[in-house]
XYZ file of C-alpha atoms in Angstrom:
591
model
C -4.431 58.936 55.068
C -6.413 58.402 57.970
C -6.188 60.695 61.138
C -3.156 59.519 63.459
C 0.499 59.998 64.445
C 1.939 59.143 60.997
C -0.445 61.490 59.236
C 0.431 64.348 61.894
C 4.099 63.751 61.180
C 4.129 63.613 57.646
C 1.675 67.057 57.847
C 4.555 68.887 60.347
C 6.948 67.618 57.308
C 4.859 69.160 54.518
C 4.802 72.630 56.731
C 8.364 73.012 57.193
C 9.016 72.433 53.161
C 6.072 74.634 51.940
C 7.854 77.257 54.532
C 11.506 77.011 52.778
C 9.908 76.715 49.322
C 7.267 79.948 49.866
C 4.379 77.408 48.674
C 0.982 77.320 50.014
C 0.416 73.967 52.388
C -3.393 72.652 51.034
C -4.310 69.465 53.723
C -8.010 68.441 54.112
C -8.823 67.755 57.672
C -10.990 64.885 58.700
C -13.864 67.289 61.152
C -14.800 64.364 63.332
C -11.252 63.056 64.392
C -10.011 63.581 68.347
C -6.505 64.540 66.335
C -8.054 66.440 64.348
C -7.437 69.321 66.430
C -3.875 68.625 67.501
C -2.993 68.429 64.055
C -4.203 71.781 62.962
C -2.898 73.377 66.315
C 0.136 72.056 65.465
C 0.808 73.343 62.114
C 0.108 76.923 63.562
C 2.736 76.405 66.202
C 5.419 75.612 63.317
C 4.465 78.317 61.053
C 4.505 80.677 63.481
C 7.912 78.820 64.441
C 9.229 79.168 61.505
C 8.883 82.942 61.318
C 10.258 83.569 64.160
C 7.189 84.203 65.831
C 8.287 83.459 68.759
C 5.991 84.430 71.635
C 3.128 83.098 69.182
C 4.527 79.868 68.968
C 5.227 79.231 72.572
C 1.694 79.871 73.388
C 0.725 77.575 70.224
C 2.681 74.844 71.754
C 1.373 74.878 74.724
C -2.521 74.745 73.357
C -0.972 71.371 71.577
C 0.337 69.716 74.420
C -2.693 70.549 76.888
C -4.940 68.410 73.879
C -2.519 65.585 74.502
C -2.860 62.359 76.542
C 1.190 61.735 76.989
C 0.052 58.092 78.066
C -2.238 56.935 75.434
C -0.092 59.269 72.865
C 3.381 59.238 74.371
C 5.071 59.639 70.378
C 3.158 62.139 69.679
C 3.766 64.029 72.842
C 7.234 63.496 72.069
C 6.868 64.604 68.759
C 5.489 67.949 70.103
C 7.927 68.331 72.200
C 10.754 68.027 69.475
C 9.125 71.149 67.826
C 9.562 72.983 71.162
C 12.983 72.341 72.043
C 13.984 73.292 68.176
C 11.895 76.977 68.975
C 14.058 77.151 72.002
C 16.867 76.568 70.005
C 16.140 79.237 67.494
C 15.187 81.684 69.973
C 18.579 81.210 71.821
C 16.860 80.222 75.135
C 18.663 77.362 76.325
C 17.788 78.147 79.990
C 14.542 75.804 80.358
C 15.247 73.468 77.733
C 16.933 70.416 79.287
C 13.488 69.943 81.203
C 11.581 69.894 77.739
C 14.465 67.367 76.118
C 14.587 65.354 79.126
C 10.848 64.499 78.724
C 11.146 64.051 74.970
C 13.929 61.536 75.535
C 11.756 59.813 78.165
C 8.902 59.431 76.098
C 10.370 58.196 72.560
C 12.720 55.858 74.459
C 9.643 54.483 76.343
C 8.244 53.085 72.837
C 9.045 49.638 71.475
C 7.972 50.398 67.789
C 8.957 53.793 66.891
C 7.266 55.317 63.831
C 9.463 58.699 63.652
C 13.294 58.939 63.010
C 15.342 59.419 66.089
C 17.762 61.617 64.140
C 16.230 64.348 64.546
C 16.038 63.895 68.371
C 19.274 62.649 68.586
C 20.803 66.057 66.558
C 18.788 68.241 68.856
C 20.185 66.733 72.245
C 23.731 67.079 70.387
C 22.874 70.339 69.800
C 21.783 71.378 73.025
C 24.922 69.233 74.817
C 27.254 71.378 72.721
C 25.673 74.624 73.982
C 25.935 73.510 77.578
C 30.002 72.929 77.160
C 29.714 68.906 76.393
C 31.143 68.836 73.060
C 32.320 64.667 73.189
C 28.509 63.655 73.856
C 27.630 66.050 71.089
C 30.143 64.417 68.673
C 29.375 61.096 70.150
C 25.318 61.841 69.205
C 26.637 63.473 65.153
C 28.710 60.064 64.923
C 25.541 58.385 65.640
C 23.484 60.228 62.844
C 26.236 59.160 60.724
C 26.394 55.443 61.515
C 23.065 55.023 60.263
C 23.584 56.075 56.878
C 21.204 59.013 56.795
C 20.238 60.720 52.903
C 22.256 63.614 51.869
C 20.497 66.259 53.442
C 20.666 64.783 56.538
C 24.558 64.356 56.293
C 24.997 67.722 55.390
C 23.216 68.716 58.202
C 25.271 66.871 60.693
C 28.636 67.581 59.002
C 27.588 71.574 59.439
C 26.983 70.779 63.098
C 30.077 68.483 63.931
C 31.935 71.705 62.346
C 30.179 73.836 65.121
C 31.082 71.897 67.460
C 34.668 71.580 66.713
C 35.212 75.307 66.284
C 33.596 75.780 69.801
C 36.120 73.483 70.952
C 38.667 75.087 68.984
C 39.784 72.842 66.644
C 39.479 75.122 63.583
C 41.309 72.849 60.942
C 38.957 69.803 61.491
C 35.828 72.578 61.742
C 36.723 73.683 58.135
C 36.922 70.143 56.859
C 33.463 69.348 58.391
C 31.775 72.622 57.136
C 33.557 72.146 53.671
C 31.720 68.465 53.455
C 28.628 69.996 53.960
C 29.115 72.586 51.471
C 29.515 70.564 48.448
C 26.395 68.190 49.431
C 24.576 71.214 49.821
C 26.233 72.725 46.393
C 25.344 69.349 44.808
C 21.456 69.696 45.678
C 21.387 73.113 45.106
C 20.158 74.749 48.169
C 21.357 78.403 47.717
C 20.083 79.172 51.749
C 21.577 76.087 52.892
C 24.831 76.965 51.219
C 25.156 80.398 52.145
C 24.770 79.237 55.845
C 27.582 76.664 55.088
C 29.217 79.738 53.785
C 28.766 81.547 56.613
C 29.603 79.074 59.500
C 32.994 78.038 56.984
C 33.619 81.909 56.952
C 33.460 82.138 61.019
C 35.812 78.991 61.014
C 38.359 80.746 58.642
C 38.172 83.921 60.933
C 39.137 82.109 63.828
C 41.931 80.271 62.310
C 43.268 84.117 61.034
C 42.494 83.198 57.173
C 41.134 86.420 56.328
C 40.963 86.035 52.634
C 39.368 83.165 52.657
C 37.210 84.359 55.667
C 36.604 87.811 53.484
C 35.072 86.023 50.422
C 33.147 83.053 51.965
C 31.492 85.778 54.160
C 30.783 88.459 51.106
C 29.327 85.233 48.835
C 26.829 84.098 51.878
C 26.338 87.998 52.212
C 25.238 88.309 48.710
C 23.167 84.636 48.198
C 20.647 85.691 51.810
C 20.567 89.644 50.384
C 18.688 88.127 46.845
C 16.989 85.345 49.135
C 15.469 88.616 51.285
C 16.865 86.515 54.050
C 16.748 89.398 56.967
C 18.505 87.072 59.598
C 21.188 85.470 57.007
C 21.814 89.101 55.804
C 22.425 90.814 59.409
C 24.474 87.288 60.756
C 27.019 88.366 57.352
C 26.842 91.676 58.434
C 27.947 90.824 62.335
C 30.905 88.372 60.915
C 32.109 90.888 57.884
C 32.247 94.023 61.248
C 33.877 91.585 63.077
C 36.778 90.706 60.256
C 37.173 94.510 59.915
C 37.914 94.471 63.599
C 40.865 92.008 62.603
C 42.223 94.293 59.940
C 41.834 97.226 62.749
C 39.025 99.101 60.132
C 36.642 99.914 62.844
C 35.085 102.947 60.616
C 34.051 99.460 57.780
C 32.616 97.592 60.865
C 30.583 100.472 62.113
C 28.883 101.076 58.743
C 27.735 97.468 58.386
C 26.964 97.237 62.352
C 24.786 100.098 61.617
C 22.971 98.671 58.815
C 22.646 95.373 60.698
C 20.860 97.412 63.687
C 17.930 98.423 61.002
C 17.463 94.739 59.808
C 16.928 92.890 63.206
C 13.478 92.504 64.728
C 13.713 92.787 68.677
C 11.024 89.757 69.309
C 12.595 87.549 66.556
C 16.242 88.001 66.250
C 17.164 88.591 70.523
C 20.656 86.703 70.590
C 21.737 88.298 67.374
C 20.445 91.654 68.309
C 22.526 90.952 71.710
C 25.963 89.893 69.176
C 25.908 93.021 66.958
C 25.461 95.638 70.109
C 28.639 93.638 71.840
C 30.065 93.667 68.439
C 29.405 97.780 68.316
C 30.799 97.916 71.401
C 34.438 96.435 70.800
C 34.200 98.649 67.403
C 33.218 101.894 69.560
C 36.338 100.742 71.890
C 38.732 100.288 68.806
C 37.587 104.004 67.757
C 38.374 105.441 70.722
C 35.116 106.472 71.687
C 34.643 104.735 74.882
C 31.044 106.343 76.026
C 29.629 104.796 72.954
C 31.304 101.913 73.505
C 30.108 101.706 77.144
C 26.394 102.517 76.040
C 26.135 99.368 73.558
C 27.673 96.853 75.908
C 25.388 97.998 78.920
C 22.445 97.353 76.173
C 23.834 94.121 74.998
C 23.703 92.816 78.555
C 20.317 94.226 79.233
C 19.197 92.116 76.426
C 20.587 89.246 77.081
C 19.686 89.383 80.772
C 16.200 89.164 79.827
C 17.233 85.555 77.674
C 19.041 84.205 80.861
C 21.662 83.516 78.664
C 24.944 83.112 81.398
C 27.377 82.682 78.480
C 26.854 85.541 76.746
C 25.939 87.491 79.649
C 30.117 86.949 80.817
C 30.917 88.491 77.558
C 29.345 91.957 77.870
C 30.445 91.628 81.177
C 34.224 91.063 80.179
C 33.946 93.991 77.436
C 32.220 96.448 80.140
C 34.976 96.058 82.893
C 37.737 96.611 79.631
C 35.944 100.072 78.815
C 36.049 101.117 82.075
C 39.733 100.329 82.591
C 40.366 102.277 79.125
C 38.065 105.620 81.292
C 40.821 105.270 84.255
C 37.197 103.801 86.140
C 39.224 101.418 88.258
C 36.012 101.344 90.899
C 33.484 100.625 88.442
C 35.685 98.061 86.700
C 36.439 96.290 90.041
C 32.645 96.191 90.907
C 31.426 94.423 87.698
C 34.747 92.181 87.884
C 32.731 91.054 91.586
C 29.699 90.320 89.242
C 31.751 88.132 86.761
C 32.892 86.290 88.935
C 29.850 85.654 91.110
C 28.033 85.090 87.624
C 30.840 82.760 86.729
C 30.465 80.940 89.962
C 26.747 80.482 89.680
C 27.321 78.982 85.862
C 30.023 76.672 87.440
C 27.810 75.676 89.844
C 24.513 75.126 87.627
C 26.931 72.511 85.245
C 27.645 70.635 88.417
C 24.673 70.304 89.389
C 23.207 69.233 85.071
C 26.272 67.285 85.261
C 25.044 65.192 88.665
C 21.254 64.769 86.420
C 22.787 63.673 83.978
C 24.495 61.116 85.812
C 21.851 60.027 87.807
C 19.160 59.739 84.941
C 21.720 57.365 83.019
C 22.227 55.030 85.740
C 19.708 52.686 86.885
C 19.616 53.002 90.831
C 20.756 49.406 91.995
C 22.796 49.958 95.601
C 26.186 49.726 94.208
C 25.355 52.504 91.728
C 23.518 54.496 93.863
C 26.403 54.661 96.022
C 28.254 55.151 93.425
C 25.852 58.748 92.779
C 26.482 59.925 95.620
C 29.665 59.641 96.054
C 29.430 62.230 92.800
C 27.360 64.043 94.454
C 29.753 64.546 97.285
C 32.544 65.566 94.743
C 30.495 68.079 93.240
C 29.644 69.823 96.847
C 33.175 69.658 97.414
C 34.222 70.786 93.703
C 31.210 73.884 94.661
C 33.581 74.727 98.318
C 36.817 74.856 96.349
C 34.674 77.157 94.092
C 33.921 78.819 97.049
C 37.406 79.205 98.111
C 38.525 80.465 95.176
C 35.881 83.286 94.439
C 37.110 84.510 97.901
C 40.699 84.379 96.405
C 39.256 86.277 93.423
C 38.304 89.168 95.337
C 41.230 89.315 97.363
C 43.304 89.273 94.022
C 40.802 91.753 92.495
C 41.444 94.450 95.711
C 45.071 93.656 94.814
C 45.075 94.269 91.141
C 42.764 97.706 92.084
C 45.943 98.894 94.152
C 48.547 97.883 91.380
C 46.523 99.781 88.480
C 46.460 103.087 90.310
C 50.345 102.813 91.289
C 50.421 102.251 87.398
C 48.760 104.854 86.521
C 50.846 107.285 88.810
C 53.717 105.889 86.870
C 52.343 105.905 83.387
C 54.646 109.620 82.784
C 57.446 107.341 83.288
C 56.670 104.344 81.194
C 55.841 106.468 78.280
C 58.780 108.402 78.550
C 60.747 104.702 78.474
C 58.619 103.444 75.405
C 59.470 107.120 73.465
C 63.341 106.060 74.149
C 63.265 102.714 72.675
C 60.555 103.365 69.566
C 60.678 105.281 66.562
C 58.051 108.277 66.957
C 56.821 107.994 63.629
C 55.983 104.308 62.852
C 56.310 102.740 66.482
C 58.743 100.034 65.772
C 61.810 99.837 67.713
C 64.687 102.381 67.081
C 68.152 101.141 66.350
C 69.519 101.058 70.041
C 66.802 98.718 71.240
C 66.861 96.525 68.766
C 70.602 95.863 69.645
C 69.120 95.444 73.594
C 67.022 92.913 71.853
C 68.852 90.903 69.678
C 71.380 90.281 73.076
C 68.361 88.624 74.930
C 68.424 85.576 72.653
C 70.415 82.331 72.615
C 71.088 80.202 69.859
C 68.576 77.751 68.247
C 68.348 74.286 70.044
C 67.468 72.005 66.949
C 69.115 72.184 63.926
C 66.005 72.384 61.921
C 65.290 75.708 63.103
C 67.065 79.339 62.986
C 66.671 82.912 63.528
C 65.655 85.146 60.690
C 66.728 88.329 60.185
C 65.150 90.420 57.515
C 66.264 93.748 55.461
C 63.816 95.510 53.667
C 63.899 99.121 52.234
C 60.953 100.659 50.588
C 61.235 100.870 46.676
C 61.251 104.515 45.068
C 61.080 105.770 48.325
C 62.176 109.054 47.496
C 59.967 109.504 44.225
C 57.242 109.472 46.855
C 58.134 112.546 48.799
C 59.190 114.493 45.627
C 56.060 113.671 43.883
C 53.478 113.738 47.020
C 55.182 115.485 49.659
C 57.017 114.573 52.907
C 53.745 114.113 55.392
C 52.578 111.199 52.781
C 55.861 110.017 52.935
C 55.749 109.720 56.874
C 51.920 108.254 55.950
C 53.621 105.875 53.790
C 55.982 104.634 56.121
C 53.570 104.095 59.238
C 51.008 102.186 57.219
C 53.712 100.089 55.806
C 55.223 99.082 58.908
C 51.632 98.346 60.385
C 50.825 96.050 57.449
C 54.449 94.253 57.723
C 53.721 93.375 61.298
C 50.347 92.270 60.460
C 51.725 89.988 57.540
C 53.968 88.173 60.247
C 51.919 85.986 62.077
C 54.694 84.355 63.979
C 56.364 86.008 67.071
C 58.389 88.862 65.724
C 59.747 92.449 66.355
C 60.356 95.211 63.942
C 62.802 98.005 64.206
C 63.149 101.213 61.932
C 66.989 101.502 61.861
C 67.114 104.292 58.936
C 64.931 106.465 56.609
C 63.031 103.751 54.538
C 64.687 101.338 56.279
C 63.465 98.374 58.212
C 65.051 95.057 60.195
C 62.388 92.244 61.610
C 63.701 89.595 63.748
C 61.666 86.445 63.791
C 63.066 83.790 66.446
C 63.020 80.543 66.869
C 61.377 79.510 63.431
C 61.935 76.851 61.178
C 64.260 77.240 58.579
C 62.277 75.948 55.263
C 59.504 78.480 56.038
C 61.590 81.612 56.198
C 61.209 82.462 52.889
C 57.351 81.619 52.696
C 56.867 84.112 55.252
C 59.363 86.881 53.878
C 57.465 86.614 50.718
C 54.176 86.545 52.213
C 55.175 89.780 53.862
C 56.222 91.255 50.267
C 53.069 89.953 48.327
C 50.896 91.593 51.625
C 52.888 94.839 51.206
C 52.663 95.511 47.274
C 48.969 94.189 47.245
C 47.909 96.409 50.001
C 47.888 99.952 48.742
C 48.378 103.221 51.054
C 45.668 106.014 51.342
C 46.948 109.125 52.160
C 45.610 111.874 53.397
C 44.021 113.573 50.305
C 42.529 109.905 49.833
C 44.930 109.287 46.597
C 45.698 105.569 46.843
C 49.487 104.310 45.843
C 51.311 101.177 45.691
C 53.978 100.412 47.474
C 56.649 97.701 47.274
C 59.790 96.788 49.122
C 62.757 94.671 48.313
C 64.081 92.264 50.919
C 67.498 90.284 52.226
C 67.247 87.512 54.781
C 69.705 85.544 56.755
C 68.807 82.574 59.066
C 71.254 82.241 61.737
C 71.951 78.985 63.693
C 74.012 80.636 66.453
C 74.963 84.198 67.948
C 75.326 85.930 65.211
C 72.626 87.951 65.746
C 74.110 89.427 68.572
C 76.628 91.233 66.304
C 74.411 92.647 64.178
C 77.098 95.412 62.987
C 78.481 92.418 60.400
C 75.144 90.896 59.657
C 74.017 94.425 58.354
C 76.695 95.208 56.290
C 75.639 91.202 54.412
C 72.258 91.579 54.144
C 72.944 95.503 52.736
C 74.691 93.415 49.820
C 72.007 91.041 49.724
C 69.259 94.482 49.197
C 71.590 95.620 46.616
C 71.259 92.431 44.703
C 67.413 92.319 45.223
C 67.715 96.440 43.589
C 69.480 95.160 41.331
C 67.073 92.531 40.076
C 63.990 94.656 39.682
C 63.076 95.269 43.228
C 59.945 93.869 45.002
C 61.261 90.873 45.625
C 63.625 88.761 48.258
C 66.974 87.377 47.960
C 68.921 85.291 51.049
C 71.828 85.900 51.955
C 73.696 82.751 52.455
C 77.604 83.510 53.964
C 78.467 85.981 56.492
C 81.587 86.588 57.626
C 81.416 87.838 61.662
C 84.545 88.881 63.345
């Protein structure tokens, strides 16, 4: 083929599948052609792209584009400047991209014949408008992909990336759907690296929605598929998700361990954003442990890192994790003086998105009187929106000096708070004790709609007893606080648990509709026996419970006395039938 724009793209094609195959890329070059040069340059630039060479690649770039006429060669500048704004991408430096996909807009929409697919373009401004908060355009830009019919691959692709967006806006359900699309093309074309990242982005997804099973084994199959790919990037991205579902389970000592490992994977230059995401990550873990120097030490060095990216977003994160640890040290001065610096950070963000927003705007519109008007008339909006803004970071402070004052009049008064939370909890477990549960139950009306009731549940451990006699009285008490942690972490729904006897328990669940109170009382059971306890000595046991339940449609809750003595009848029964399981109770008689 001779020397020209199609060659060149077909060649930056070739690179990027001799990269994900590990094949050598063999292309004679034609010595005498003016492209000649450009073409090889180029192929540099995406190697060392595709490495994550970073620094190397930027520099590469810019030889390219400094051998480039953009008027004689405007696709091919474009071209060039597609591979950029992907290394930007990458790299997680979204700070000076809009300039460089601006221009590459420009120039391909500037051409009447097009030779290259505008796909790819169009999935990297989606990309990019999802990043900077505009997730409609970015769906607007995937549904465009789609329309067009593209090959497999391609569709894959975009489903993965609609999924990304959805879960940033958080629509989880319709995220899983998207990602789960993409996984079986990519299952049916056999791409293990392309389906462990589907595995890992549906595995984030699950997380989110709080389906931690299914979170637990998407996350350990990706895990597995970039460990035997030697995948260093896949491998510590598992890691970061896996430490963060430990987090949900409150297993902070599992999340350190892997954050740990993680920390000896990444490479400073190539892997900066992900670098920044385990240290905030080690940070909330540190916090979870207790040990809040630690913790402080890897959120100040997640925000130095991602200070150096200019990456606001993240930036606000560390931010919002180092002004928590400090409130956890009693360091209300230090937490009030990075609060200032969230908010003036959050101002400046506000204020950059007006002011892409008003670019936007004016780049789309052609500038006949009427619409020009019509700009600034925007424009004037946005200076007021940026005054309101104003306005309220003032406010902010004012509120912030406010909320200095109230946490040091709480912390004089902590003695007594703790002192009123030891009167209405039991000391060993934490639920409520038996007198504020009553105080409780008397703070709720009856259901509105018939379809729904309140549930009251009766559960005693099983064998209870065998437990001390066999183990000994502390694992009992070990027994019973790890139960009652895993019971209110079965209940997703708003709840409260009291401990109203020995192995005895009572959860309240208001408000709920009726046909899923016994889903949830057995998904509380199956949670419980599957789940077992470690004591002390690090002997693991299984425990089960049995259950009653009642759903009440008016106050009957309120006399609890006579609902108690029903659902004891009702745990009988459930004894009586083998234990671990659930039986309703269905008539109570309240006088």
């Amino acid at each position: 083929m001779q020397p020209g724009l199609e060659r060149i793209y077909l060649t930056t094609v070739a690179a990027k599948l001799a990269e994900q195959l590990s094949k050598p890329l063999l292309i004679h070059l034609e010595p005498h052609s003016p492209l000649t040069e450009v073409e090889q340059r180029l192929l540099h630039a995406i190697q060392a792209s595709m490495q994550n060479k970073h620094q190397l690649s930027e520099s590469k770039f810019k030889e390219v584009q400094s051998l480039i006429n953009e008027k004689t060669h405007q696709e091919l500048a474009s071209l060039v400047l597609q591979h950029i704004v992907w290394d930007h991408i990458k790299k997680g430096n979204y700070h000076s991209i809009t300039r460089h996909l601006d221009k590459m807009n420009a120039l391909a929409e500037a051409i009447d014949k097009p030779i290259i697919d505008p796909k790819y373009r169009w999935n990297l401004s989606a990309i990019v408008a999802n990043h900077h908060g505009y997730h409609n355009k970015a769906l607007t830009l995937y549904k465009k992909i789609l329309g067009t019919r593209p090959n497999p691959s391609r569709q894959a692709v975009t489903f993965n990336n609609i999924g990304l967006t959805l879960m940033d806006m958080g629509q989880y359900d319709n995220a899983i759907t998207h990602f789960k699309n993409a996984l079986e093309l990519r299952t049916l074309a056999n791409n293990q690296q392309k389906i462990a990242l589907t595995q890992l982005n549906l595995g984030i997804a699950y997380r989110k929605n709080l389906a931690f099973e299914q979170a637990s084994s998407l996350l350990l199959s990706a895990q597995r598929t970039f460990t035997n790919l030697n995948n260093s990037y896949g491998v510590a991205n598992s890691n970061i998700q896996l430490a963060k579902l430990h987090l949900a389970y409150e297993e902070p000592s599992q999340a350190l361990t892997l954050l740990i490992d993680t920390l000896n994977i990444l490479d400073a230059e190539q892997h900066a954003t992900l670098l920044f995401d385990t240290h905030l990550t080690l940070a909330k873990t540190h916090l979870q442990l207790q040990q809040y120097d630690w913790a402080l030490k890897a959120a100040t060095w997640s925000l130095q890192l991602i200070k150096k990216e200019n990456d606001i977003t993240h930036q606000l994160s560390a931010l919002g994790v180092i002004i928590q640890i400090h409130a956890k040290l009693n360091q209300f001065e230090q937490a009030y003086l990075f609060q200032e610096k969230y908010i003036a950070l959050e101002q400046t963000h506000a204020k950059s998105q007006n002011q892409q927003a008003l670019i936007a705007v004016q780049t789309e519109l052609k500038m006949s009187k009427a619409e020009l008007k019509t700009i600034r008339l925007e424009q004037k909006n946005l200076q007021q929106t940026h005054k309101i803004q104003q306005l309220q970071y003032n406010q902010y402070r004012l509120w912030l000096t406010i909320a200095c004052i109230t946490l040091i009049v709480i912390f004089v008064w902590r003695s007594r708070n703790k002192q009123r939370y030891l009167a209405e909890h039991d000391t060993l477990t934490g639920a409520l004790n038996r007198a504020a549960m009553y105080k409780a139950l008397s703070k709720y009306d009856a259901p509105i709609e018939s379809e729904y009731a309140h549930a009251l549940i009766l559960l005693d451990l099983d064998h209870f007893k065998r437990i001390n006699d066999t183990y000994g009285h502390p694992a009992g008490d070990q027994t019973l606080i790890q139960c009652c942690h895993t019971i209110k972490r079965a209940i997703t729904q708003p709840h409260f648990i009291s401990r109203i006897g020995g192995e005895e328990f009572v959860i309240f669940i208001p408000h709920i509709k009726k046909m899923n109170i016994l889903n949830i009382v057995e998904s509380a059971r199956r949670t419980l026996s599957s789940q077992p306890v470690t004591l002390a000595d690090h002997t693991s046991i299984t425990v089960t419970a049995s259950f009653a339940y009642y759903a009440t449609n008016g106050l009957e809750h309120t006399k609890f006395t006579s609902i108690y003595s029903a659902l004891d009848i009702g745990l009988y029964q459930a004894k009586k039938q083998g234990r671990n399981c659930a039986v309703e109770v269905i008539d109570i008689n309240v006088s």
